[in-house]
CSV table of C-alpha atoms in Angstrom, one decimal:
chain,number,residue,atom,x,y,z
A,1,MET,CA,-0.8,0.0,0.1
A,2,ILE,CA,2.9,2.7,0.7
A,3,LEU,CA,4.9,1.2,-2.5
A,4,LEU,CA,1.6,2.2,-3.7
A,5,ARG,CA,0.8,5.5,-3.1
A,6,ILE,CA,4.9,6.9,-3.2
A,7,LEU,CA,4.5,5.2,-7.3
A,8,LEU,CA,1.5,8.0,-7.4
A,9,ILE,CA,2.6,10.3,-6.1
A,10,SER,CA,5.6,10.2,-8.8
A,11,LEU,CA,3.1,9.5,-11.1
A,12,ILE,CA,0.8,13.2,-9.7
A,13,PHE,CA,4.8,14.4,-9.8
A,14,SER,CA,5.8,13.8,-13.3
A,15,VAL,CA,2.4,14.9,-15.0
A,16,PHE,CA,2.9,18.4,-13.2
A,17,ALA,CA,6.2,18.9,-12.6
A,18,ILE,CA,8.1,20.7,-15.6
A,19,PRO,CA,4.7,23.4,-16.7
A,20,GLN,CA,6.4,25.2,-19.1
A,21,SER,CA,6.4,23.1,-21.3
A,22,VAL,CA,3.3,22.3,-23.6
A,23,ARG,CA,2.3,18.3,-22.7
A,24,PRO,CA,-0.3,17.9,-25.5
A,25,ARG,CA,-3.7,16.6,-24.0
A,26,PHE,CA,-5.9,17.5,-26.8
A,27,ASN,CA,-5.5,16.1,-30.4
A,28,LYS,CA,-7.9,18.0,-33.2
A,29,LYS,CA,-9.0,14.4,-34.3
A,30,ASN,CA,-11.7,14.0,-31.4
A,31,PHE,CA,-12.8,16.8,-32.5
A,32,LYS,CA,-15.7,16.8,-35.1
A,33,SER,CA,-19.2,19.0,-36.2
A,34,SER,CA,-21.7,18.2,-37.8
A,35,PHE,CA,-22.7,22.1,-37.8
A,36,ALA,CA,-19.3,22.9,-40.0
A,37,THR,CA,-20.8,20.9,-42.8
A,38,ALA,CA,-21.3,22.7,-46.1
A,39,ALA,CA,-24.9,19.7,-46.1
A,40,ARG,CA,-25.4,21.9,-43.0
A,41,GLN,CA,-24.4,25.3,-43.9
A,42,LYS,CA,-26.3,25.3,-46.0
A,43,ILE,CA,-29.9,23.9,-45.0
A,44,GLU,CA,-29.1,26.8,-42.2
A,45,LYS,CA,-27.9,29.3,-44.5
A,46,ASP,CA,-32.0,28.5,-46.6
A,47,ARG,CA,-33.6,29.1,-43.1
A,48,TYR,CA,-32.5,32.2,-42.5
A,49,PHE,CA,-33.0,33.8,-45.5
A,50,SER,CA,-36.7,31.8,-45.5
A,51,GLU,CA,-36.9,34.4,-42.2
A,52,LEU,CA,-35.6,37.0,-42.9
A,53,ASP,CA,-38.0,37.7,-46.3
A,54,GLN,CA,-41.0,36.8,-44.8
A,55,LEU,CA,-40.2,39.2,-40.8
A,56,PHE,CA,-38.1,42.3,-44.1
A,57,ASN,CA,-41.4,41.7,-46.7
A,58,GLY,CA,-44.5,44.0,-45.3
A,59,GLU,CA,-45.4,47.8,-43.6
A,60,TYR,CA,-43.4,48.0,-40.6
A,61,LYS,CA,-45.9,50.8,-39.1
A,62,ASP,CA,-47.2,48.1,-36.4
A,63,LEU,CA,-43.7,46.1,-35.9
A,64,ASN,CA,-43.0,44.3,-33.3
A,65,GLU,CA,-39.7,45.7,-31.7
A,66,LYS,CA,-39.1,42.7,-29.6
A,67,ARG,CA,-38.6,40.5,-32.7
A,68,PHE,CA,-36.7,42.2,-35.2
A,69,ILE,CA,-34.5,43.1,-31.7
A,70,ARG,CA,-33.8,39.6,-31.8
A,71,SER,CA,-33.2,39.1,-36.0
A,72,PHE,CA,-30.7,42.3,-35.2
A,73,LYS,CA,-27.7,39.8,-33.3
A,74,GLU,CA,-27.3,37.2,-36.9
A,75,LEU,CA,-28.0,40.2,-39.3
A,76,LYS,CA,-24.7,42.0,-37.3
A,77,LEU,CA,-23.1,38.9,-36.9
A,78,LYS,CA,-23.9,38.2,-40.4
A,79,PHE,CA,-22.9,40.7,-41.9
A,80,ILE,CA,-25.9,40.7,-43.5
A,81,LYS,CA,-25.6,44.9,-46.6
A,82,GLU,CA,-28.9,43.4,-48.6
A,83,PRO,CA,-31.1,46.3,-49.2
A,84,PHE,CA,-33.3,45.9,-47.9
A,85,VAL,CA,-31.5,46.5,-44.9
A,86,GLU,CA,-30.9,49.8,-45.2
A,87,SER,CA,-34.2,50.5,-46.1
A,88,PHE,CA,-35.6,49.7,-42.9
A,89,ILE,CA,-33.2,52.1,-41.1
A,90,LYS,CA,-33.8,54.2,-43.2
A,91,TYR,CA,-37.7,53.5,-42.9
A,92,VAL,CA,-37.0,53.9,-39.1
A,93,PHE,CA,-34.8,57.1,-38.4
A,94,THR,CA,-37.7,59.1,-40.4
A,95,ASN,CA,-39.9,57.5,-38.7
A,96,GLN,CA,-38.3,56.9,-35.3
A,97,LYS,CA,-40.8,59.1,-33.7
A,98,LEU,CA,-43.0,55.7,-34.0
A,99,TYR,CA,-40.2,53.8,-31.6
A,100,SER,CA,-39.4,53.6,-28.4
A,101,LYS,CA,-35.8,54.1,-27.3
A,102,ASN,CA,-34.4,51.4,-26.8
A,103,PHE,CA,-35.7,50.0,-30.6
A,104,LEU,CA,-34.1,53.3,-31.9
A,105,TYR,CA,-30.8,52.5,-30.5
A,106,GLU,CA,-30.5,49.1,-31.3
A,107,VAL,CA,-30.8,50.0,-34.6
A,108,LEU,CA,-28.6,52.8,-34.9
A,109,GLU,CA,-26.2,50.0,-33.4
A,110,LEU,CA,-27.0,48.2,-36.3
A,111,ALA,CA,-26.0,50.9,-38.6
A,112,TYR,CA,-23.1,51.4,-37.5
A,113,THR,CA,-22.1,47.0,-38.4
A,114,LEU,CA,-24.5,47.3,-41.1
A,115,PHE,CA,-24.1,50.6,-42.9
A,116,PRO,CA,-21.3,53.4,-41.0
A,117,SER,CA,-21.6,56.4,-43.9
A,118,LYS,CA,-24.9,55.9,-45.2
A,119,PHE,CA,-26.5,57.4,-42.4
A,120,ASN,CA,-24.9,60.3,-41.1
A,121,LYS,CA,-27.8,63.5,-42.4
A,122,GLU,CA,-30.4,60.2,-40.2
A,123,VAL,CA,-28.3,59.6,-36.7
A,124,LYS,CA,-26.7,63.8,-36.7
A,125,GLU,CA,-30.4,64.8,-35.6
A,126,ILE,CA,-30.6,62.1,-33.3
A,127,PHE,CA,-27.5,63.7,-31.6
A,128,PHE,CA,-29.1,67.0,-31.3
A,129,ASN,CA,-32.0,66.0,-29.8
A,130,THR,CA,-31.8,63.3,-28.2
A,131,ASP,CA,-33.0,63.0,-24.3
A,132,SER,CA,-31.5,59.3,-23.3
A,133,GLN,CA,-27.5,58.8,-22.6
A,134,ASN,CA,-27.3,56.0,-24.8
A,135,LEU,CA,-28.3,57.1,-28.0
A,136,PHE,CA,-26.1,60.2,-27.4
A,137,ALA,CA,-22.9,57.9,-26.8
A,138,VAL,CA,-24.2,55.9,-29.4
A,139,SER,CA,-25.6,58.5,-32.6
A,140,ALA,CA,-22.0,59.5,-31.6
A,141,GLN,CA,-19.7,57.1,-32.3
A,142,TYR,CA,-21.2,56.7,-35.4
A,143,LEU,CA,-20.9,59.9,-36.1
A,144,MET,CA,-17.3,60.0,-34.7
A,145,LYS,CA,-16.3,57.3,-37.5
A,146,ASN,CA,-17.2,58.9,-39.9
A,147,ASN,CA,-15.0,62.3,-37.6
A,148,ILE,CA,-18.4,64.5,-38.0
A,149,LYS,CA,-16.6,68.0,-36.5
A,150,ILE,CA,-18.4,68.1,-33.5
A,151,ASP,CA,-17.9,69.4,-29.9
A,152,PHE,CA,-19.2,66.3,-28.0
A,153,SER,CA,-17.6,66.3,-24.1
A,154,GLY,CA,-19.1,69.7,-24.8
A,155,GLU,CA,-22.4,68.3,-25.3
A,156,MET,CA,-21.8,65.6,-23.0
A,157,GLU,CA,-21.8,68.5,-20.3
A,158,LYS,CA,-24.5,70.7,-21.6
A,159,ARG,CA,-27.4,67.8,-21.7
A,160,PHE,CA,-26.3,66.0,-19.5
A,161,GLU,CA,-25.3,67.2,-15.8
A,162,LYS,CA,-24.8,63.1,-14.1
A,163,LYS,CA,-24.7,60.0,-16.9
A,164,ASN,CA,-25.0,56.5,-16.7
A,165,ASP,CA,-21.7,54.1,-17.2
A,166,LEU,CA,-21.9,54.5,-21.2
A,167,LEU,CA,-21.3,58.2,-21.1
A,168,LEU,CA,-18.6,57.6,-18.8
A,169,GLY,CA,-17.0,55.6,-21.1
A,170,LEU,CA,-17.4,58.0,-23.9
A,171,GLU,CA,-16.4,60.6,-21.7
A,172,TYR,CA,-12.9,59.3,-21.0
A,173,GLN,CA,-12.5,57.7,-24.6
A,174,LEU,CA,-12.5,61.2,-25.6
A,175,LYS,CA,-10.3,61.6,-23.0
A,176,SER,CA,-7.8,58.9,-23.6
A,177,ARG,CA,-6.2,59.9,-26.5
A,178,GLU,CA,-4.0,61.9,-24.2
A,179,LEU,CA,-3.9,58.8,-21.6
A,180,LYS,CA,-0.1,56.7,-22.3
A,181,THR,CA,-0.4,52.9,-21.7
A,182,PRO,CA,1.3,52.0,-18.0
A,183,PRO,CA,4.2,50.2,-18.4
A,184,LEU,CA,3.1,46.8,-20.3
A,185,ILE,CA,7.0,45.3,-18.0
A,186,ASP,CA,4.5,46.2,-14.7
A,187,LEU,CA,1.5,43.5,-15.8
A,188,LEU,CA,3.7,40.8,-17.1
A,189,THR,CA,5.9,40.0,-14.4
A,190,HIS,CA,3.3,41.7,-11.7
A,191,ASN,CA,2.0,39.0,-9.2
A,192,PHE,CA,-1.3,38.3,-9.1
A,193,ILE,CA,-2.1,35.8,-7.0
A,194,LYS,CA,0.3,33.9,-6.3
A,195,ASN,CA,0.3,30.0,-8.0
A,196,LYS,CA,-1.8,30.7,-10.6
A,197,THR,CA,-1.8,30.9,-14.0
A,198,ILE,CA,-2.1,33.6,-15.7
A,199,ILE,CA,-3.0,34.1,-19.6
A,200,PHE,CA,-1.9,37.6,-21.4
A,201,SER,CA,-4.0,38.5,-24.4
A,202,PHE,CA,-2.4,41.9,-26.9
A,203,HIS,CA,-5.0,43.7,-28.4
A,204,ARG,CA,-3.8,46.8,-30.7
A,205,LYS,CA,-6.7,49.6,-30.2
A,206,GLU,CA,-8.1,48.9,-33.7
A,207,ARG,CA,-9.0,45.0,-33.0
A,208,LYS,CA,-9.9,44.6,-36.7
A,209,TYR,CA,-6.0,43.5,-36.8
A,210,PRO,CA,-5.0,40.2,-34.4
A,211,GLY,CA,-3.9,39.9,-31.4
A,212,ILE,CA,-1.4,37.2,-30.1
A,213,THR,CA,-2.2,35.5,-27.0
A,214,VAL,CA,0.7,34.3,-24.7
A,215,ILE,CA,0.2,31.9,-21.1
A,216,ARG,CA,1.8,32.4,-18.1
A,217,THR,CA,2.9,29.7,-15.6
A,218,PRO,CA,2.2,29.4,-11.5
A,219,LYS,CA,6.2,29.4,-11.3
A,220,GLY,CA,6.8,32.9,-13.5
A,221,ASP,CA,7.6,30.9,-17.0
A,222,PHE,CA,5.9,31.9,-20.0
A,223,VAL,CA,4.8,28.7,-22.0
A,224,LYS,CA,6.8,27.7,-24.6
A,225,SER,CA,6.6,25.0,-28.2
A,226,LYS,CA,9.2,22.6,-28.4
A,227,ASP,CA,11.4,24.3,-30.0
A,228,GLY,CA,12.5,26.5,-27.1
A,229,GLU,CA,10.3,29.6,-28.6
A,230,PHE,CA,7.4,30.6,-27.0
A,231,ALA,CA,3.9,29.6,-27.9
A,232,GLY,CA,1.3,32.2,-29.1
A,233,VAL,CA,-1.6,32.2,-30.0
A,234,LYS,CA,-3.7,34.2,-32.8
A,235,GLN,CA,-6.8,35.5,-31.3
A,236,LEU,CA,-9.1,38.1,-32.2
A,237,ALA,CA,-11.2,40.4,-29.7
A,238,CYS,CA,-13.3,42.2,-31.7
A,239,SER,CA,-17.5,42.5,-32.1
A,240,ALA,CA,-19.4,42.2,-35.9
A,241,THR,CA,-20.4,45.6,-34.0
A,242,ASN,CA,-15.8,47.2,-33.9
A,243,LEU,CA,-17.8,49.0,-30.5
A,244,PRO,CA,-15.5,50.0,-27.7
A,245,GLY,CA,-16.1,47.7,-24.6
A,246,TYR,CA,-17.8,50.3,-22.9
A,247,PHE,CA,-21.3,49.7,-25.0
A,248,LYS,CA,-22.6,46.1,-24.1
A,249,ARG,CA,-22.7,43.8,-27.0
A,250,GLY,CA,-18.6,45.4,-28.2
A,251,ASN,CA,-15.3,44.5,-28.1
A,252,THR,CA,-13.5,42.6,-25.7
A,253,PRO,CA,-13.2,44.9,-22.9
A,254,GLN,CA,-9.7,46.0,-20.3
A,255,GLY,CA,-8.8,44.5,-18.1
A,256,ILE,CA,-9.1,41.7,-15.6
A,257,TYR,CA,-11.0,38.8,-15.7
A,258,SER,CA,-11.6,36.1,-13.4
A,259,VAL,CA,-10.4,32.0,-15.6
A,260,GLN,CA,-11.8,29.5,-14.0
A,261,GLY,CA,-11.5,26.4,-16.3
A,262,TYR,CA,-12.8,25.0,-18.9
A,263,TYR,CA,-16.4,23.1,-20.3
A,264,ILE,CA,-17.2,21.7,-23.8
A,265,THR,CA,-20.1,23.9,-24.9
A,266,LYS,CA,-23.6,22.6,-26.7
A,267,THR,CA,-23.3,25.7,-28.8
A,268,GLU,CA,-23.2,24.4,-32.4
A,269,SER,CA,-21.8,27.7,-34.0
A,270,ILE,CA,-19.2,27.7,-31.5
A,271,GLY,CA,-18.1,23.8,-32.1
A,272,SER,CA,-17.0,21.5,-29.8
A,273,SER,CA,-13.3,22.1,-29.1
A,274,PRO,CA,-12.7,23.1,-25.4
A,275,ILE,CA,-12.9,26.6,-24.1
A,276,VAL,CA,-11.4,28.2,-22.2
A,277,ILE,CA,-13.9,29.7,-19.0
A,278,SER,CA,-13.8,33.5,-18.5
A,279,ARG,CA,-15.7,35.5,-15.6
A,280,MET,CA,-15.9,39.0,-15.3
A,281,PRO,CA,-16.0,40.7,-12.2
A,282,TYR,CA,-20.3,41.0,-11.0
A,283,GLU,CA,-20.9,37.4,-12.9
A,284,VAL,CA,-19.3,36.6,-10.5
A,285,SER,CA,-19.0,36.9,-6.4
A,286,VAL,CA,-15.6,38.7,-4.5
A,287,SER,CA,-14.5,35.2,-3.5
A,288,SER,CA,-15.5,33.4,-6.9
A,289,PHE,CA,-13.6,35.8,-8.6
A,290,PHE,CA,-10.3,35.7,-6.9
A,291,HIS,CA,-10.4,31.8,-6.0
A,292,LYS,CA,-10.0,32.7,-1.4
A,293,ARG,CA,-12.3,33.4,0.6
A,294,LYS,CA,-13.1,37.3,0.5
A,295,THR,CA,-16.1,38.8,1.3
A,296,GLY,CA,-18.2,42.1,0.8
A,297,LYS,CA,-19.6,42.8,-2.7
A,298,TRP,CA,-18.3,44.2,-5.1
A,299,THR,CA,-16.3,47.5,-5.4
A,300,LEU,CA,-14.2,48.8,-8.1
A,301,GLU,CA,-11.2,49.4,-4.9
A,302,LYS,CA,-11.6,45.7,-4.9
A,303,TYR,CA,-11.1,45.2,-8.4
A,304,LYS,CA,-8.0,48.3,-8.0
A,305,SER,CA,-7.1,45.2,-6.0
A,306,ILE,CA,-4.8,43.0,-8.6
A,307,LEU,CA,-3.4,45.4,-11.3
A,308,PRO,CA,0.1,46.6,-9.7
A,309,GLU,CA,1.1,50.2,-8.3
A,310,SER,CA,1.0,51.0,-12.5
A,311,TRP,CA,-2.3,50.7,-13.7
A,312,LYS,CA,-4.7,51.2,-10.9
A,313,ASN,CA,-6.1,54.3,-12.0
A,314,TYR,CA,-5.3,53.5,-15.9
A,315,PHE,CA,-9.4,54.4,-17.0
A,316,PRO,CA,-9.5,52.2,-19.5
A,317,PHE,CA,-8.1,48.7,-18.2
A,318,SER,CA,-11.5,49.6,-15.3
A,319,GLU,CA,-13.5,48.2,-19.4
A,320,SER,CA,-14.6,44.8,-18.0
A,321,TYR,CA,-15.3,45.9,-13.8
A,322,ARG,CA,-17.7,48.7,-15.7
A,323,GLY,CA,-18.9,46.2,-18.0
A,324,GLY,CA,-19.3,43.5,-15.3
A,325,LYS,CA,-21.3,46.2,-14.3
A,326,THR,CA,-23.6,47.0,-16.3
A,327,GLY,CA,-24.5,42.9,-17.1
A,328,ARG,CA,-22.2,42.1,-19.9
A,329,ARG,CA,-22.2,38.0,-18.9
A,330,LEU,CA,-20.4,35.1,-20.7
A,331,ILE,CA,-16.6,36.8,-22.7
A,332,ILE,CA,-15.4,33.3,-22.7
A,333,MET,CA,-12.1,31.9,-25.3
A,334,HIS,CA,-13.8,30.4,-27.9
A,335,GLY,CA,-12.8,28.8,-31.4
A,336,SER,CA,-15.8,28.7,-34.0
A,337,ALA,CA,-17.6,26.3,-37.0
A,338,ASP,CA,-19.3,29.0,-38.4
A,339,ASP,CA,-19.7,29.4,-41.9
A,340,MET,CA,-16.9,31.2,-43.1
A,341,SER,CA,-18.3,31.9,-46.7
A,342,TYR,CA,-20.2,35.5,-43.9
A,343,TYR,CA,-16.6,36.8,-43.5
A,344,LYS,CA,-13.7,36.4,-46.5
A,345,ASP,CA,-13.8,39.3,-47.1
A,346,LEU,CA,-12.7,40.3,-44.3
A,347,SER,CA,-9.1,41.5,-43.4
A,348,TYR,CA,-9.4,39.4,-40.5
A,349,TYR,CA,-10.9,36.4,-41.6
A,350,PRO,CA,-10.2,33.5,-41.6
A,351,LEU,CA,-11.0,35.1,-37.6
A,352,THR,CA,-14.4,35.8,-37.3
A,353,PRO,CA,-16.2,38.7,-35.0
A,354,THR,CA,-18.3,37.2,-31.9
A,355,LEU,CA,-20.4,40.3,-29.8
A,356,GLY,CA,-17.5,40.3,-27.6
A,357,CYS,CA,-15.3,36.8,-26.6
A,358,LEU,CA,-11.8,35.9,-28.0
A,359,THR,CA,-11.8,34.1,-31.1
A,360,THR,CA,-9.5,32.2,-32.4
A,361,MET,CA,-9.3,30.3,-35.8
A,362,GLU,CA,-10.1,26.5,-36.5
A,363,LYS,CA,-11.0,24.9,-40.0
A,364,TRP,CA,-13.6,22.1,-40.0
A,365,ASP,CA,-13.4,19.3,-42.9
A,366,SER,CA,-17.1,20.6,-45.3
A,367,GLU,CA,-18.1,16.8,-45.6
A,368,THR,CA,-17.2,14.7,-42.2
A,369,GLY,CA,-17.3,18.2,-39.7
A,370,VAL,CA,-13.7,16.5,-37.9
A,371,LEU,CA,-11.7,19.6,-37.1
A,372,LEU,CA,-8.6,20.0,-39.5
A,373,GLU,CA,-6.9,23.0,-38.5
A,374,SER,CA,-7.5,24.6,-34.2
A,375,ASP,CA,-5.1,27.8,-32.7
A,376,GLN,CA,-7.9,26.7,-29.8
A,377,ILE,CA,-6.5,23.6,-29.7
A,378,ASN,CA,-2.9,25.2,-29.5
A,379,LEU,CA,-4.5,27.7,-27.0
A,380,MET,CA,-6.0,24.8,-25.0
A,381,ASN,CA,-2.7,22.8,-25.0
A,382,ASN,CA,-1.3,25.5,-23.6
A,383,PHE,CA,-3.3,26.3,-21.1
A,384,TYR,CA,-3.8,22.2,-20.2
A,385,GLY,CA,0.9,22.8,-20.3
A,386,SER,CA,0.5,25.5,-17.5
A,387,GLY,CA,-0.2,23.2,-14.5
A,388,LYS,CA,-3.3,24.6,-13.3
A,389,LEU,CA,-6.5,25.7,-15.0
A,390,ASN,CA,-7.5,28.8,-13.0
A,391,GLY,CA,-6.1,31.6,-12.1
A,392,PHE,CA,-6.2,35.8,-14.5
A,393,LEU,CA,-7.1,36.5,-17.3
A,394,VAL,CA,-5.7,39.9,-18.8
A,395,VAL,CA,-6.7,42.1,-21.6
A,396,VAL,CA,-4.9,45.0,-23.0
A,397,GLU,CA,-4.0,46.9,-25.9
A,398,LEU,CA,-1.0,47.5,-27.2
A,399,ASP,CA,-1.3,50.3,-29.8
A,400,ASP,CA,-2.7,51.9,-32.3
A,401,GLN,CA,-0.9,50.6,-35.4
A,402,LYS,CA,-2.4,49.0,-37.8
A,403,SER,CA,-1.4,46.0,-37.8
A,404,PRO,CA,-1.8,42.3,-36.8
A,405,VAL,CA,0.0,41.8,-33.1
A,406,THR,CA,3.1,39.6,-33.9
A,407,MET,CA,5.6,37.1,-31.6
A,408,SER,CA,8.3,38.8,-32.6
A,409,GLU,CA,7.6,42.9,-31.5
A,410,LEU,CA,6.7,40.9,-28.1
A,411,LYS,CA,9.8,38.1,-27.6
A,412,ASP,CA,12.1,40.6,-25.7
A,413,LEU,CA,9.6,42.2,-23.6
A,414,LEU,CA,8.1,38.1,-22.8
A,415,LEU,CA,12.5,38.6,-21.9
A,416,LYS,CA,13.1,40.8,-19.9
A,417,ALA,CA,9.8,39.7,-17.5
A,418,GLU,CA,11.2,36.4,-17.4
A,419,LYS,CA,13.8,37.6,-16.2
A,420,ILE,CA,11.8,39.5,-13.5
A,421,LEU,CA,9.9,36.4,-13.1
A,422,LYS,CA,12.8,34.3,-11.3
A,423,ILE,CA,13.7,37.0,-8.9
A,424,LYS,CA,10.8,36.7,-7.6
A,425,TYR,CA,9.8,34.0,-7.7
């Protein structure tokens, strides 16, 4: 019995003794998705466009707002820019008094996503006449995207004495052009909470350019590939809307998330490959977020307590906190079994957008549905290779370069961070 226990302890130690090396646990050949086959995609596309024909083929005066709002999600995710969608948006803007403010907000977001330069006149009218903070914020985004010259800060101060979270986000977005990003080395070498895996996801301010994810083990090493190079995985943190992260369907918010293992979803469009579970403040309790017994309700100070000193007051890095506070949920790291035909002309193809999650590239056999290529499997094996499946996700914007993030630009920074971490650990 004693010998058996010794052998068992030896086995456990052999599995976790060298967490910085990637030990494949998941094999892409073991994953399959019928949703990703050409036959299934044709069925789904035919069904979808049939539903759209029925929904958008009629008078809009007495439309069911909730029914139309339900259709907007897929219109945005699939970038359906058909003339009937443009005509519908035009009708709603022309007859905006017929509809609720919430519905008008949803249509504005749809216009921002699909027709970002077609409705400047109509959106400008909404901007100057609305008393809704949400409508003000989203119409301001539309006009700023088209470089319309307006004193947005002045208009905001003049019309809204007390600002909601959306206007606070806009206020600091306008100011952030002058903010300097704190030192990245402070993030890379920060302890956060000891004995936890830290996933860093680096992106551009313009999220249409793919970013890169690297993983730091609980021992302070960054996960490496078999050839000894840093193991980075290309990742997209761009929402279909490409709105800033403080909007409820905007890009992946910057900041800290709690990593709580992995699972396999039943959502067919995501696919069958494993998903990293990440949770925001307010989405889970304080104790669950920090992986330790911690009492009390969520506050900004509790969120800041895990940040390096130099990052505590950098407002853009509180997006994940503010997003969780206003109800954003289920921002996870996953692959994709989406119909790629919707995205073939986009700059980040073959990556696919979501409504806030972090996605990786996957390719499936069009006949069998077997997984052929998967950065998500690579990410999961890096994650598993860290030796611990809980910790924190750090989403951070590097700069405003108009190009994808590359491992070559991160390498020297990671090497420097490892040297500092060796002293700390």
